[in-house]
Structure formats: C-alpha cells, structure tokens
C-alpha cells in the first residue's frame, strides 16, 4: 500500500471512529434510563437511591407532572429539610432574573434591542476595540453580548465586606479562581456564546436603574409575590430569617453561606415548593400573573448554539429537544463548596423536576439529566458536557488502536515482501 493511500485510509478510519464516538455520546447509546418510561414511582425510587448513596449534605427533590407535584423526598445529614426549607440556589436565579427583566420589557420600560448603556447612569462598559452600543439586554440575557469575564463569584464571608454593584462590575473582589473579575467587552457582540456572570450583574444594575428599587425589592414585587413564592428572595438577611438549610461541604462538614453583591447572577434563595409554583405557572393552560404567553415562547426561542445545537434562550438553558417541537428548559446552579441546584421543565406538558442540594457539587444536575433522558430519550446538554472527557478518552484510545493496527499491517506487508516465494529456487533445504 502506498503511503498516501495508507494515510488517507487512516484519516478516514479515525474520522469515522470520531463520528461514532460523538454519535454515541449525543444519542445516549449504551445509556439506559434509570426507570421505565412513564413509571413515576420507579423514577423516584431510583433517584432517591442515587441520592442516598452519594448524599453528604442535604437534598430536596420534587417531581412534577402537568404542573402538580407527584413525588418527593428530602434527605439531610443533620437538621431535617423539607419542601419549605430555604436553600441557596446559585445560578438558577438567572432564570428568575430573566423574568424580572422581561416584566420590564412588557411594561415598556426596556427595549430588548436598545443599547444597554441607554439605561445606565451609575456605570458604563469600559471602552474597548468593540462597539459597546451593540451590547443589548437581549444579548446579555443570552450570554451573547461579547462579555468575556466568565464569572463565577465566590462571595464574601460577611455582609459588610460586600462591594457595591459598580465596584463589583469594575473589579469583582470575589471573582472565582482563574478570573480577573472585570466585566469587559472582549469579543464582538452577537458573534457567539460566552457564559457571563458579569452580564447578569449588569442586568441587576439595569433593573435597579429602570425600576428605581433595589433589585431584591423589585423581584419581590414583580415576580415572587404575584407567583406566591413566599419563601423566595434575593435578600440574604431575609433568607436567614426564613430558616436557611445548612451549607455542607463534600466531606460532610458545614460552613456559613457566603454573602454576594452579584445577586442576580448567583444568590437566589428559594424552596423546592416555591420552585414548583414557578414551574406550574409555565404550563400551557396556567394563568401566569407575571408574563404573557408570547413572552414565555420568546424566552425559550434559541438565541445561542454550540457544536450545532441550540443551547440558550433568554435566561434559560435549552437542555434537549422535547420531541414535540420545543425544548426541555430550565437552569442549574453551582457555588463552592458544593451548592448544586437544578430545575427542568417541559413547557408543552407542564412536567418538571426540582432539586436543591448542598454537599455534592453535581448531584442535582446529574439526577435532573437522568430525568431528561427518562422523559425524552435525549441527552441533556449538561450531561453531554460532563461526559465529554470520557468520550475524548475513548476516542483517543480508539485512535491509537487504529494507528497501531495500521502500522502493524504495513510492517507485516513489508516483512512478507522480503520473504522468498515457495519454489523460487532460493530454498536451501
């Protein structure tokens, strides 16, 4: 075999292997649902078994069908928790923040496509090589505004140590490890998706500037009270008064919750029961006291994609197709040391799942991903991302095997070429 032909054959083989590995990951080949499709009791039992095996803190779980809770369990290592226990939900709050922003859009106070700078007096995006007038509320909601902060906030150990919003946007002192803490315009707005906690801190400032209220008070008045989410807040002090769940580390030890300036991005306090109300308000025949049906559709309209898949709307993740021409939507949250929250919704049916936890950094996300697969047979986008390292390992191992096999084939061919053919007179025996 000529070297060029061999190289082409190897390239085709490796490419085919890569396609097979990607397809297996994308389609969930080799992965089975944790319960028989439609068997609610079996799914609850499987999820509880998983939680009990891995729980090092506390967890509150509710399964929802047609907007109604149909199964639940609540586990804790120490003080009991239930559906009314307040958890810090981290980035899951971005979903509810989006509702507050869209309420102002419906009120005619915000234009989704106007420069965000037109709503700001207290802070402006630092000058860069890119045009800041293209940074809009729509792009901030969908993480396509060109901000490159990648935040991530670690919070402060006491309320008095918090920065004000403007200083946090300029240089967040509690930036997560590896981030410099500046909210900067580092890419062309609209050119792609780049997760930005700073973008939601900027939206927090927009809400305050436009409404004339504190962000926490506005969200109470415009979103939480109308939805009767009576134990949900962005105010840490209020959350403490309502009975906050213990914050566990993966080793089972506890520590106080952190205080945040960036409330919209990372500091929602809520209960699983309140999140059920939030989910139920989005079923097709529900009376939504906050947003119109048209806005609800807009929220889950694709605004960003990765690797050819639609992944983000306005404030919500698009986890997977729901097999009915729509998406499974929702949001997750994760803060160190091990806060993990997840909520998923099939908006065409009103089915969903809510999981709030501390003590395990991935427990809620993984169980929610299993719910998506159980419901749809499609792989949740976060499950896809979490399994990428394994897929890359399998791809690399297969590629090495293909190349070694090809090299062995060439070696054998060359070895055979040097041997005398039987009966050609060179045999001395």
JSON list of N, CA and C in Angstrom, two decimals, residues 91-99 138 140-143 200 299 312-317 330-331:
[
{"chain": "A", "resi": 91, "resn": "UNK", "atom": "N", "xyz": [-26.71, 29.95, 40.51]},
{"chain": "A", "resi": 91, "resn": "UNK", "atom": "CA", "xyz": [-27.02, 30.50, 39.19]},
{"chain": "A", "resi": 91, "resn": "UNK", "atom": "C", "xyz": [-28.42, 30.17, 38.70]},
{"chain": "A", "resi": 92, "resn": "UNK", "atom": "N", "xyz": [-29.13, 29.28, 39.36]},
{"chain": "A", "resi": 92, "resn": "UNK", "atom": "CA", "xyz": [-30.51, 29.03, 38.98]},
{"chain": "A", "resi": 92, "resn": "UNK", "atom": "C", "xyz": [-31.32, 30.34, 39.02]},
{"chain": "A", "resi": 93, "resn": "UNK", "atom": "N", "xyz": [-30.85, 31.27, 39.84]},
{"chain": "A", "resi": 93, "resn": "UNK", "atom": "CA", "xyz": [-31.52, 32.57, 39.94]},
{"chain": "A", "resi": 93, "resn": "UNK", "atom": "C", "xyz": [-31.51, 33.37, 38.66]},
{"chain": "A", "resi": 94, "resn": "UNK", "atom": "N", "xyz": [-30.61, 33.05, 37.72]},
{"chain": "A", "resi": 94, "resn": "UNK", "atom": "CA", "xyz": [-30.59, 33.77, 36.44]},
{"chain": "A", "resi": 94, "resn": "UNK", "atom": "C", "xyz": [-31.91, 33.58, 35.69]},
{"chain": "A", "resi": 95, "resn": "UNK", "atom": "N", "xyz": [-32.51, 32.40, 35.84]},
{"chain": "A", "resi": 95, "resn": "UNK", "atom": "CA", "xyz": [-33.79, 32.14, 35.18]},
{"chain": "A", "resi": 95, "resn": "UNK", "atom": "C", "xyz": [-34.86, 33.10, 35.70]},
{"chain": "A", "resi": 96, "resn": "UNK", "atom": "N", "xyz": [-34.92, 33.26, 37.01]},
{"chain": "A", "resi": 96, "resn": "UNK", "atom": "CA", "xyz": [-35.91, 34.16, 37.59]},
{"chain": "A", "resi": 96, "resn": "UNK", "atom": "C", "xyz": [-35.56, 35.62, 37.34]},
{"chain": "A", "resi": 97, "resn": "UNK", "atom": "N", "xyz": [-34.27, 35.94, 37.33]},
{"chain": "A", "resi": 97, "resn": "UNK", "atom": "CA", "xyz": [-33.84, 37.29, 36.96]},
{"chain": "A", "resi": 97, "resn": "UNK", "atom": "C", "xyz": [-34.37, 37.65, 35.58]},
{"chain": "A", "resi": 98, "resn": "UNK", "atom": "N", "xyz": [-34.29, 36.70, 34.65]},
{"chain": "A", "resi": 98, "resn": "UNK", "atom": "CA", "xyz": [-34.78, 36.94, 33.29]},
{"chain": "A", "resi": 98, "resn": "UNK", "atom": "C", "xyz": [-36.26, 37.31, 33.30]},
{"chain": "A", "resi": 99, "resn": "UNK", "atom": "N", "xyz": [-37.03, 36.69, 34.20]},
{"chain": "A", "resi": 99, "resn": "UNK", "atom": "CA", "xyz": [-38.45, 37.04, 34.31]},
{"chain": "A", "resi": 99, "resn": "UNK", "atom": "C", "xyz": [-38.61, 38.49, 34.75]},
{"chain": "A", "resi": 138, "resn": "UNK", "atom": "N", "xyz": [-31.10, 41.88, 25.29]},
{"chain": "A", "resi": 138, "resn": "UNK", "atom": "CA", "xyz": [-31.29, 40.57, 24.69]},
{"chain": "A", "resi": 138, "resn": "UNK", "atom": "C", "xyz": [-29.99, 39.76, 24.70]},
{"chain": "A", "resi": 140, "resn": "UNK", "atom": "N", "xyz": [-27.35, 40.24, 26.62]},
{"chain": "A", "resi": 140, "resn": "UNK", "atom": "CA", "xyz": [-26.94, 39.94, 27.99]},
{"chain": "A", "resi": 140, "resn": "UNK", "atom": "C", "xyz": [-27.70, 38.73, 28.53]},
{"chain": "A", "resi": 141, "resn": "UNK", "atom": "N", "xyz": [-28.99, 38.68, 28.25]},
{"chain": "A", "resi": 141, "resn": "UNK", "atom": "CA", "xyz": [-29.80, 37.55, 28.72]},
{"chain": "A", "resi": 141, "resn": "UNK", "atom": "C", "xyz": [-29.34, 36.23, 28.12]},
{"chain": "A", "resi": 142, "resn": "UNK", "atom": "N", "xyz": [-28.86, 36.26, 26.88]},
{"chain": "A", "resi": 142, "resn": "UNK", "atom": "CA", "xyz": [-28.49, 35.03, 26.17]},
{"chain": "A", "resi": 142, "resn": "UNK", "atom": "C", "xyz": [-26.99, 34.76, 26.18]},
{"chain": "A", "resi": 143, "resn": "UNK", "atom": "N", "xyz": [-26.23, 35.55, 26.94]},
{"chain": "A", "resi": 143, "resn": "UNK", "atom": "CA", "xyz": [-24.77, 35.38, 27.02]},
{"chain": "A", "resi": 143, "resn": "UNK", "atom": "C", "xyz": [-24.10, 35.52, 25.65]},
{"chain": "A", "resi": 200, "resn": "UNK", "atom": "N", "xyz": [-25.06, 39.28, 33.99]},
{"chain": "A", "resi": 200, "resn": "UNK", "atom": "CA", "xyz": [-26.25, 39.27, 34.84]},
{"chain": "A", "resi": 200, "resn": "UNK", "atom": "C", "xyz": [-26.12, 40.26, 35.99]},
{"chain": "A", "resi": 299, "resn": "UNK", "atom": "N", "xyz": [-38.79, 33.52, 25.56]},
{"chain": "A", "resi": 299, "resn": "UNK", "atom": "CA", "xyz": [-37.75, 33.12, 26.50]},
{"chain": "A", "resi": 299, "resn": "UNK", "atom": "C", "xyz": [-37.05, 31.84, 26.05]},
{"chain": "A", "resi": 312, "resn": "UNK", "atom": "N", "xyz": [-29.29, 27.97, 24.31]},
{"chain": "A", "resi": 312, "resn": "UNK", "atom": "CA", "xyz": [-29.69, 29.05, 25.21]},
{"chain": "A", "resi": 312, "resn": "UNK", "atom": "C", "xyz": [-30.79, 29.91, 24.59]},
{"chain": "A", "resi": 313, "resn": "UNK", "atom": "N", "xyz": [-31.74, 30.26, 25.42]},
{"chain": "A", "resi": 313, "resn": "UNK", "atom": "CA", "xyz": [-32.76, 31.23, 25.05]},
{"chain": "A", "resi": 313, "resn": "UNK", "atom": "C", "xyz": [-32.45, 32.54, 25.74]},
{"chain": "A", "resi": 314, "resn": "UNK", "atom": "N", "xyz": [-33.47, 33.17, 26.32]},
{"chain": "A", "resi": 314, "resn": "UNK", "atom": "CA", "xyz": [-33.28, 34.39, 27.09]},
{"chain": "A", "resi": 314, "resn": "UNK", "atom": "C", "xyz": [-33.41, 34.04, 28.57]},
{"chain": "A", "resi": 315, "resn": "UNK", "atom": "N", "xyz": [-32.28, 33.80, 29.20]},
{"chain": "A", "resi": 315, "resn": "UNK", "atom": "CA", "xyz": [-32.28, 33.46, 30.62]},
{"chain": "A", "resi": 315, "resn": "UNK", "atom": "C", "xyz": [-32.50, 32.01, 30.93]},
{"chain": "A", "resi": 316, "resn": "UNK", "atom": "N", "xyz": [-32.75, 31.18, 29.92]},
{"chain": "A", "resi": 316, "resn": "UNK", "atom": "CA", "xyz": [-32.96, 29.76, 30.17]},
{"chain": "A", "resi": 316, "resn": "UNK", "atom": "C", "xyz": [-32.04, 28.92, 29.29]},
{"chain": "A", "resi": 317, "resn": "UNK", "atom": "N", "xyz": [-31.63, 27.79, 29.84]},
{"chain": "A", "resi": 317, "resn": "UNK", "atom": "CA", "xyz": [-30.90, 26.81, 29.06]},
{"chain": "A", "resi": 317, "resn": "UNK", "atom": "C", "xyz": [-31.88, 25.96, 28.27]},
{"chain": "A", "resi": 330, "resn": "UNK", "atom": "N", "xyz": [-34.76, 25.24, 31.47]},
{"chain": "A", "resi": 330, "resn": "UNK", "atom": "CA", "xyz": [-34.51, 25.39, 32.89]},
{"chain": "A", "resi": 330, "resn": "UNK", "atom": "C", "xyz": [-33.19, 26.06, 33.16]},
{"chain": "A", "resi": 331, "resn": "UNK", "atom": "N", "xyz": [-32.64, 25.80, 34.34]},
{"chain": "A", "resi": 331, "resn": "UNK", "atom": "CA", "xyz": [-31.34, 26.35, 34.72]},
{"chain": "A", "resi": 331, "resn": "UNK", "atom": "C", "xyz": [-30.78, 25.53, 35.87]}
]
